[in-house]
């Protein structure tokens, strides 16, 4: 190759790079505080600003359905037994018609609860309310209070009727808590909305719930998994993904310490106490974010052995487990495919 050809190449390559970069859309981000969490949506294509703004409106609408603490939410009305339909003979039995969204999430929650031996339980509200992680001086609840709250956490007190979309609750003290599944559902709905509006490349983040739509400028997304209890921003491992949800539940996300013991926010429904499994973090990879959310919580409660067995029994669900010694364990089709590609 002579000098003049090399010069031409040196000129042509930067021109190509400039044309390529100008063809790429600039990333656009919207964010807001919903569900006590910073939610952000970033697009890497020509999604309209209106569609992004509508995503925040959807978050606000879903908060008015699923929030346990917002006094105007549908879940709050159910938990406070507002406006019963009074169709039951028994005075203590509560009945109400649900919105299609709350019905769908509760129905999925019951299915996953039964499938996970109730490691995930959407009726733990009474127990969860005893553990006040947000307080400046949190207390460990008494055994007696925990036992009493547990006695009002029975999944069988709850039933749904698809014919008229009603919920029936036979225990007047039962309280629903959808904190381990609702953000996953919202991620799925935002993904659906964006896909219907032509979005091909975007990432939706709701705290530990991430949905990757397509790729990022044609390359897979790199999703880092945080080291439990570490201030070090360096991830312990990074997953390369596209078109899927990646959801992490970790005991380091919310906890307090008393007498040298860590009391975290993921409750073992069998005891009413924070789970004492051998896992500190569970990341589930699955294109259904509702399922990924509920399962990351459930696997954390199940522990390593049962959790891996469960994931291996599912199709299209994979997971990264971090145990109490900081060791990583991977399972599911994502890792089998990645290994076979190497
Ligand atoms: P996540 O961060 O998705 O694991 O959800 C944790 C939140 O789910 C907690 O803050 C509680 O509101 C709720 N939760 C805790 N333990 C359970 C459990 N075993 N099953 C269902 N929900 C739970
Ligand atoms: Mg969860």
PDB file of N, CA, C and O in Angstrom, residues 173-225:
ATOM      1  N   UNK A 173     -57.643  -9.605  59.815  1.00  0.00           N
ATOM      2  CA  UNK A 173     -56.336  -8.995  60.126  1.00  0.00           C
ATOM      3  C   UNK A 173     -55.316  -9.172  58.998  1.00  0.00           C
ATOM      4  O   UNK A 173     -54.214  -8.634  59.078  1.00  0.00           O
ATOM      5  N   UNK A 174     -55.662  -9.968  58.011  1.00  0.00           N
ATOM      6  CA  UNK A 174     -54.675 -10.253  56.947  1.00  0.00           C
ATOM      7  C   UNK A 174     -54.295  -8.980  56.185  1.00  0.00           C
ATOM      8  O   UNK A 174     -55.163  -8.183  55.839  1.00  0.00           O
ATOM      9  N   UNK A 175     -52.992  -8.802  55.922  1.00  0.00           N
ATOM     10  CA  UNK A 175     -52.511  -7.616  55.198  1.00  0.00           C
ATOM     11  C   UNK A 175     -51.648  -8.054  54.019  1.00  0.00           C
ATOM     12  O   UNK A 175     -50.740  -8.878  54.178  1.00  0.00           O
ATOM     13  N   UNK A 176     -51.961  -7.483  52.857  1.00  0.00           N
ATOM     14  CA  UNK A 176     -51.193  -7.825  51.651  1.00  0.00           C
ATOM     15  C   UNK A 176     -49.962  -6.938  51.542  1.00  0.00           C
ATOM     16  O   UNK A 176     -50.007  -5.757  51.895  1.00  0.00           O
ATOM     17  N   UNK A 177     -48.864  -7.498  51.042  1.00  0.00           N
ATOM     18  CA  UNK A 177     -47.646  -6.730  50.772  1.00  0.00           C
ATOM     19  C   UNK A 177     -47.100  -7.218  49.436  1.00  0.00           C
ATOM     20  O   UNK A 177     -46.726  -8.380  49.298  1.00  0.00           O
ATOM     21  N   UNK A 178     -47.083  -6.309  48.447  1.00  0.00           N
ATOM     22  CA  UNK A 178     -46.635  -6.701  47.108  1.00  0.00           C
ATOM     23  C   UNK A 178     -45.263  -6.115  46.773  1.00  0.00           C
ATOM     24  O   UNK A 178     -44.880  -5.994  45.613  1.00  0.00           O
ATOM     25  N   UNK A 179     -44.518  -5.759  47.841  1.00  0.00           N
ATOM     26  CA  UNK A 179     -43.204  -5.125  47.670  1.00  0.00           C
ATOM     27  C   UNK A 179     -42.191  -5.994  46.939  1.00  0.00           C
ATOM     28  O   UNK A 179     -41.216  -5.483  46.390  1.00  0.00           O
ATOM     29  N   UNK A 180     -42.411  -7.303  46.900  1.00  0.00           N
ATOM     30  CA  UNK A 180     -41.431  -8.181  46.264  1.00  0.00           C
ATOM     31  C   UNK A 180     -41.817  -8.547  44.841  1.00  0.00           C
ATOM     32  O   UNK A 180     -41.132  -9.343  44.194  1.00  0.00           O
ATOM     33  N   UNK A 181     -42.922  -7.960  44.323  1.00  0.00           N
ATOM     34  CA  UNK A 181     -43.364  -8.348  42.972  1.00  0.00           C
ATOM     35  C   UNK A 181     -43.837  -7.146  42.133  1.00  0.00           C
ATOM     36  O   UNK A 181     -43.711  -7.162  40.904  1.00  0.00           O
ATOM     37  N   UNK A 182     -44.347  -6.088  42.794  1.00  0.00           N
ATOM     38  CA  UNK A 182     -45.002  -5.001  42.039  1.00  0.00           C
ATOM     39  C   UNK A 182     -44.042  -4.264  41.095  1.00  0.00           C
ATOM     40  O   UNK A 182     -44.411  -3.930  39.967  1.00  0.00           O
ATOM     41  N   UNK A 183     -42.794  -4.057  41.531  1.00  0.00           N
ATOM     42  CA  UNK A 183     -41.856  -3.316  40.662  1.00  0.00           C
ATOM     43  C   UNK A 183     -41.558  -4.123  39.390  1.00  0.00           C
ATOM     44  O   UNK A 183     -41.380  -3.555  38.320  1.00  0.00           O
ATOM     45  N   UNK A 184     -41.528  -5.435  39.543  1.00  0.00           N
ATOM     46  CA  UNK A 184     -41.322  -6.290  38.363  1.00  0.00           C
ATOM     47  C   UNK A 184     -42.476  -6.133  37.387  1.00  0.00           C
ATOM     48  O   UNK A 184     -42.275  -6.027  36.171  1.00  0.00           O
ATOM     49  N   UNK A 185     -43.697  -6.094  37.925  1.00  0.00           N
ATOM     50  CA  UNK A 185     -44.875  -5.920  37.069  1.00  0.00           C
ATOM     51  C   UNK A 185     -44.819  -4.565  36.362  1.00  0.00           C
ATOM     52  O   UNK A 185     -45.090  -4.466  35.161  1.00  0.00           O
ATOM     53  N   UNK A 186     -44.446  -3.527  37.108  1.00  0.00           N
ATOM     54  CA  UNK A 186     -44.367  -2.179  36.507  1.00  0.00           C
ATOM     55  C   UNK A 186     -43.312  -2.184  35.386  1.00  0.00           C
ATOM     56  O   UNK A 186     -43.544  -1.634  34.307  1.00  0.00           O
ATOM     57  N   UNK A 187     -42.172  -2.846  35.626  1.00  0.00           N
ATOM     58  CA  UNK A 187     -41.132  -2.928  34.580  1.00  0.00           C
ATOM     59  C   UNK A 187     -41.699  -3.603  33.329  1.00  0.00           C
ATOM     60  O   UNK A 187     -41.485  -3.121  32.204  1.00  0.00           O
ATOM     61  N   UNK A 188     -42.460  -4.686  33.512  1.00  0.00           N
ATOM     62  CA  UNK A 188     -43.059  -5.373  32.356  1.00  0.00           C
ATOM     63  C   UNK A 188     -44.023  -4.451  31.603  1.00  0.00           C
ATOM     64  O   UNK A 188     -44.066  -4.449  30.377  1.00  0.00           O
ATOM     65  N   UNK A 189     -44.806  -3.670  32.358  1.00  0.00           N
ATOM     66  CA  UNK A 189     -45.794  -2.796  31.714  1.00  0.00           C
ATOM     67  C   UNK A 189     -45.120  -1.639  30.984  1.00  0.00           C
ATOM     68  O   UNK A 189     -45.547  -1.247  29.898  1.00  0.00           O
ATOM     69  N   UNK A 190     -44.029  -1.099  31.566  1.00  0.00           N
ATOM     70  CA  UNK A 190     -43.307  -0.010  30.897  1.00  0.00           C
ATOM     71  C   UNK A 190     -42.672  -0.538  29.614  1.00  0.00           C
ATOM     72  O   UNK A 190     -42.684   0.118  28.572  1.00  0.00           O
ATOM     73  N   UNK A 191     -42.128  -1.742  29.707  1.00  0.00           N
ATOM     74  CA  UNK A 191     -41.516  -2.363  28.519  1.00  0.00           C
ATOM     75  C   UNK A 191     -42.576  -2.539  27.425  1.00  0.00           C
ATOM     76  O   UNK A 191     -42.342  -2.229  26.255  1.00  0.00           O
ATOM     77  N   UNK A 192     -43.757  -3.020  27.828  1.00  0.00           N
ATOM     78  CA  UNK A 192     -44.832  -3.254  26.856  1.00  0.00           C
ATOM     79  C   UNK A 192     -45.248  -1.927  26.198  1.00  0.00           C
ATOM     80  O   UNK A 192     -45.383  -1.833  24.984  1.00  0.00           O
ATOM     81  N   UNK A 193     -45.416  -0.901  27.042  1.00  0.00           N
ATOM     82  CA  UNK A 193     -45.833   0.409  26.529  1.00  0.00           C
ATOM     83  C   UNK A 193     -44.791   0.937  25.524  1.00  0.00           C
ATOM     84  O   UNK A 193     -45.139   1.382  24.426  1.00  0.00           O
ATOM     85  N   UNK A 194     -43.518   0.873  25.902  1.00  0.00           N
ATOM     86  CA  UNK A 194     -42.466   1.405  25.023  1.00  0.00           C
ATOM     87  C   UNK A 194     -42.399   0.603  23.724  1.00  0.00           C
ATOM     88  O   UNK A 194     -42.271   1.176  22.635  1.00  0.00           O
ATOM     89  N   UNK A 195     -42.500  -0.728  23.837  1.00  0.00           N
ATOM     90  CA  UNK A 195     -42.438  -1.566  22.627  1.00  0.00           C
ATOM     91  C   UNK A 195     -43.587  -1.203  21.686  1.00  0.00           C
ATOM     92  O   UNK A 195     -43.404  -1.100  20.471  1.00  0.00           O
ATOM     93  N   UNK A 196     -44.766  -0.956  22.259  1.00  0.00           N
ATOM     94  CA  UNK A 196     -45.922  -0.579  21.424  1.00  0.00           C
ATOM     95  C   UNK A 196     -45.722   0.795  20.776  1.00  0.00           C
ATOM     96  O   UNK A 196     -46.392   1.123  19.811  1.00  0.00           O
ATOM     97  N   UNK A 197     -44.842   1.599  21.352  1.00  0.00           N
ATOM     98  CA  UNK A 197     -44.586   2.930  20.783  1.00  0.00           C
ATOM     99  C   UNK A 197     -43.275   2.957  20.009  1.00  0.00           C
ATOM    100  O   UNK A 197     -42.669   4.018  19.822  1.00  0.00           O
ATOM    101  N   UNK A 198     -42.834   1.791  19.572  1.00  0.00           N
ATOM    102  CA  UNK A 198     -41.717   1.714  18.623  1.00  0.00           C
ATOM    103  C   UNK A 198     -40.334   1.720  19.229  1.00  0.00           C
ATOM    104  O   UNK A 198     -39.348   1.732  18.494  1.00  0.00           O
ATOM    105  N   UNK A 199     -40.220   1.694  20.566  1.00  0.00           N
ATOM    106  CA  UNK A 199     -38.888   1.708  21.178  1.00  0.00           C
ATOM    107  C   UNK A 199     -38.185   0.372  20.918  1.00  0.00           C
ATOM    108  O   UNK A 199     -38.758  -0.692  21.130  1.00  0.00           O
ATOM    109  N   UNK A 200     -36.929   0.441  20.474  1.00  0.00           N
ATOM    110  CA  UNK A 200     -36.160  -0.781  20.202  1.00  0.00           C
ATOM    111  C   UNK A 200     -34.980  -0.930  21.155  1.00  0.00           C
ATOM    112  O   UNK A 200     -34.484  -2.018  21.354  1.00  0.00           O
ATOM    113  N   UNK A 201     -34.520   0.215  21.717  1.00  0.00           N
ATOM    114  CA  UNK A 201     -33.338   0.152  22.578  1.00  0.00           C
ATOM    115  C   UNK A 201     -33.549   1.050  23.805  1.00  0.00           C
ATOM    116  O   UNK A 201     -33.612   2.275  23.668  1.00  0.00           O
ATOM    117  N   UNK A 202     -33.716   0.426  24.960  1.00  0.00           N
ATOM    118  CA  UNK A 202     -33.953   1.220  26.178  1.00  0.00           C
ATOM    119  C   UNK A 202     -33.669   0.382  27.403  1.00  0.00           C
ATOM    120  O   UNK A 202     -33.705  -0.855  27.355  1.00  0.00           O
ATOM    121  N   UNK A 203     -33.364   1.072  28.508  1.00  0.00           N
ATOM    122  CA  UNK A 203     -33.206   0.356  29.769  1.00  0.00           C
ATOM    123  C   UNK A 203     -34.106   1.010  30.818  1.00  0.00           C
ATOM    124  O   UNK A 203     -34.164   2.231  30.936  1.00  0.00           O
ATOM    125  N   UNK A 204     -34.850   0.152  31.527  1.00  0.00           N
ATOM    126  CA  UNK A 204     -35.774   0.614  32.571  1.00  0.00           C
ATOM    127  C   UNK A 204     -35.173   0.172  33.897  1.00  0.00           C
ATOM    128  O   UNK A 204     -34.835  -1.005  34.057  1.00  0.00           O
ATOM    129  N   UNK A 205     -35.029   1.112  34.846  1.00  0.00           N
ATOM    130  CA  UNK A 205     -34.438   0.741  36.148  1.00  0.00           C
ATOM    131  C   UNK A 205     -35.370   1.132  37.278  1.00  0.00           C
ATOM    132  O   UNK A 205     -35.740   2.306  37.400  1.00  0.00           O
ATOM    133  N   UNK A 206     -35.769   0.168  38.086  1.00  0.00           N
ATOM    134  CA  UNK A 206     -36.561   0.432  39.286  1.00  0.00           C
ATOM    135  C   UNK A 206     -35.783  -0.197  40.438  1.00  0.00           C
ATOM    136  O   UNK A 206     -35.971  -1.386  40.729  1.00  0.00           O
ATOM    137  N   UNK A 207     -34.875   0.546  41.014  1.00  0.00           N
ATOM    138  CA  UNK A 207     -33.952   0.022  42.035  1.00  0.00           C
ATOM    139  C   UNK A 207     -33.280  -1.250  41.505  1.00  0.00           C
ATOM    140  O   UNK A 207     -32.651  -1.196  40.449  1.00  0.00           O
ATOM    141  N   UNK A 208     -33.473  -2.382  42.187  1.00  0.00           N
ATOM    142  CA  UNK A 208     -32.807  -3.621  41.752  1.00  0.00           C
ATOM    143  C   UNK A 208     -33.468  -4.307  40.570  1.00  0.00           C
ATOM    144  O   UNK A 208     -33.031  -5.376  40.148  1.00  0.00           O
ATOM    145  N   UNK A 209     -34.548  -3.716  40.048  1.00  0.00           N
ATOM    146  CA  UNK A 209     -35.240  -4.321  38.894  1.00  0.00           C
ATOM    147  C   UNK A 209     -34.819  -3.602  37.616  1.00  0.00           C
ATOM    148  O   UNK A 209     -35.055  -2.396  37.485  1.00  0.00           O
ATOM    149  N   UNK A 210     -34.248  -4.351  36.699  1.00  0.00           N
ATOM    150  CA  UNK A 210     -33.798  -3.738  35.440  1.00  0.00           C
ATOM    151  C   UNK A 210     -34.451  -4.474  34.282  1.00  0.00           C
ATOM    152  O   UNK A 210     -34.539  -5.711  34.298  1.00  0.00           O
ATOM    153  N   UNK A 211     -34.950  -3.713  33.299  1.00  0.00           N
ATOM    154  CA  UNK A 211     -35.422  -4.340  32.053  1.00  0.00           C
ATOM    155  C   UNK A 211     -34.626  -3.767  30.904  1.00  0.00           C
ATOM    156  O   UNK A 211     -34.583  -2.554  30.726  1.00  0.00           O
ATOM    157  N   UNK A 212     -33.956  -4.637  30.156  1.00  0.00           N
ATOM    158  CA  UNK A 212     -33.181  -4.195  28.987  1.00  0.00           C
ATOM    159  C   UNK A 212     -33.998  -4.486  27.735  1.00  0.00           C
ATOM    160  O   UNK A 212     -34.287  -5.651  27.441  1.00  0.00           O
ATOM    161  N   UNK A 213     -34.382  -3.439  27.025  1.00  0.00           N
ATOM    162  CA  UNK A 213     -35.114  -3.619  25.763  1.00  0.00           C
ATOM    163  C   UNK A 213     -34.087  -3.594  24.631  1.00  0.00           C
ATOM    164  O   UNK A 213     -33.313  -2.637  24.506  1.00  0.00           O
ATOM    165  N   UNK A 214     -34.076  -4.636  23.821  1.00  0.00           N
ATOM    166  CA  UNK A 214     -33.131  -4.721  22.697  1.00  0.00           C
ATOM    167  C   UNK A 214     -31.703  -4.642  23.193  1.00  0.00           C
ATOM    168  O   UNK A 214     -31.342  -5.239  24.215  1.00  0.00           O
ATOM    169  N   UNK A 215     -30.887  -3.890  22.458  1.00  0.00           N
ATOM    170  CA  UNK A 215     -29.478  -3.690  22.819  1.00  0.00           C
ATOM    171  C   UNK A 215     -29.234  -2.214  23.050  1.00  0.00           C
ATOM    172  O   UNK A 215     -30.140  -1.404  22.868  1.00  0.00           O
ATOM    173  N   UNK A 216     -27.995  -1.871  23.427  1.00  0.00           N
ATOM    174  CA  UNK A 216     -27.622  -0.463  23.562  1.00  0.00           C
ATOM    175  C   UNK A 216     -26.698  -0.131  22.389  1.00  0.00           C
ATOM    176  O   UNK A 216     -25.569  -0.624  22.348  1.00  0.00           O
ATOM    177  N   UNK A 217     -27.208   0.628  21.445  1.00  0.00           N
ATOM    178  CA  UNK A 217     -26.467   0.937  20.215  1.00  0.00           C
ATOM    179  C   UNK A 217     -25.904  -0.342  19.585  1.00  0.00           C
ATOM    180  O   UNK A 217     -24.737  -0.431  19.205  1.00  0.00           O
ATOM    181  N   UNK A 218     -26.745  -1.358  19.533  1.00  0.00           N
ATOM    182  CA  UNK A 218     -26.348  -2.590  18.850  1.00  0.00           C
ATOM    183  C   UNK A 218     -25.493  -3.544  19.678  1.00  0.00           C
ATOM    184  O   UNK A 218     -25.221  -4.659  19.252  1.00  0.00           O
ATOM    185  N   UNK A 219     -25.067  -3.126  20.866  1.00  0.00           N
ATOM    186  CA  UNK A 219     -24.239  -3.999  21.721  1.00  0.00           C
ATOM    187  C   UNK A 219     -25.070  -4.454  22.920  1.00  0.00           C
ATOM    188  O   UNK A 219     -25.903  -3.692  23.406  1.00  0.00           O
ATOM    189  N   UNK A 220     -24.784  -5.645  23.442  1.00  0.00           N
ATOM    190  CA  UNK A 220     -25.499  -6.112  24.636  1.00  0.00           C
ATOM    191  C   UNK A 220     -25.248  -5.163  25.819  1.00  0.00           C
ATOM    192  O   UNK A 220     -24.197  -4.520  25.877  1.00  0.00           O
ATOM    193  N   UNK A 221     -26.202  -5.088  26.722  1.00  0.00           N
ATOM    194  CA  UNK A 221     -26.028  -4.280  27.935  1.00  0.00           C
ATOM    195  C   UNK A 221     -25.073  -5.014  28.887  1.00  0.00           C
ATOM    196  O   UNK A 221     -25.077  -6.247  28.927  1.00  0.00           O
ATOM    197  N   UNK A 222     -24.302  -4.243  29.640  1.00  0.00           N
ATOM    198  CA  UNK A 222     -23.467  -4.838  30.698  1.00  0.00           C
ATOM    199  C   UNK A 222     -24.120  -4.504  32.035  1.00  0.00           C
ATOM    200  O   UNK A 222     -24.202  -3.335  32.408  1.00  0.00           O
ATOM    201  N   UNK A 223     -24.597  -5.505  32.727  1.00  0.00           N
ATOM    202  CA  UNK A 223     -25.263  -5.274  34.014  1.00  0.00           C
ATOM    203  C   UNK A 223     -24.374  -5.819  35.135  1.00  0.00           C
ATOM    204  O   UNK A 223     -24.120  -7.027  35.208  1.00  0.00           O
ATOM    205  N   UNK A 224     -23.912  -4.918  35.988  1.00  0.00           N
ATOM    206  CA  UNK A 224     -23.029  -5.326  37.081  1.00  0.00           C
ATOM    207  C   UNK A 224     -23.829  -5.835  38.270  1.00  0.00           C
ATOM    208  O   UNK A 224     -24.913  -5.331  38.563  1.00  0.00           O
ATOM    209  N   UNK A 225     -23.303  -6.844  38.935  1.00  0.00           N
ATOM    210  CA  UNK A 225     -23.929  -7.345  40.176  1.00  0.00           C
ATOM    211  C   UNK A 225     -23.083  -6.875  41.350  1.00  0.00           C
ATOM    212  O   UNK A 225     -21.881  -7.137  41.416  1.00  0.00           O
TER     213      UNK A 225
END
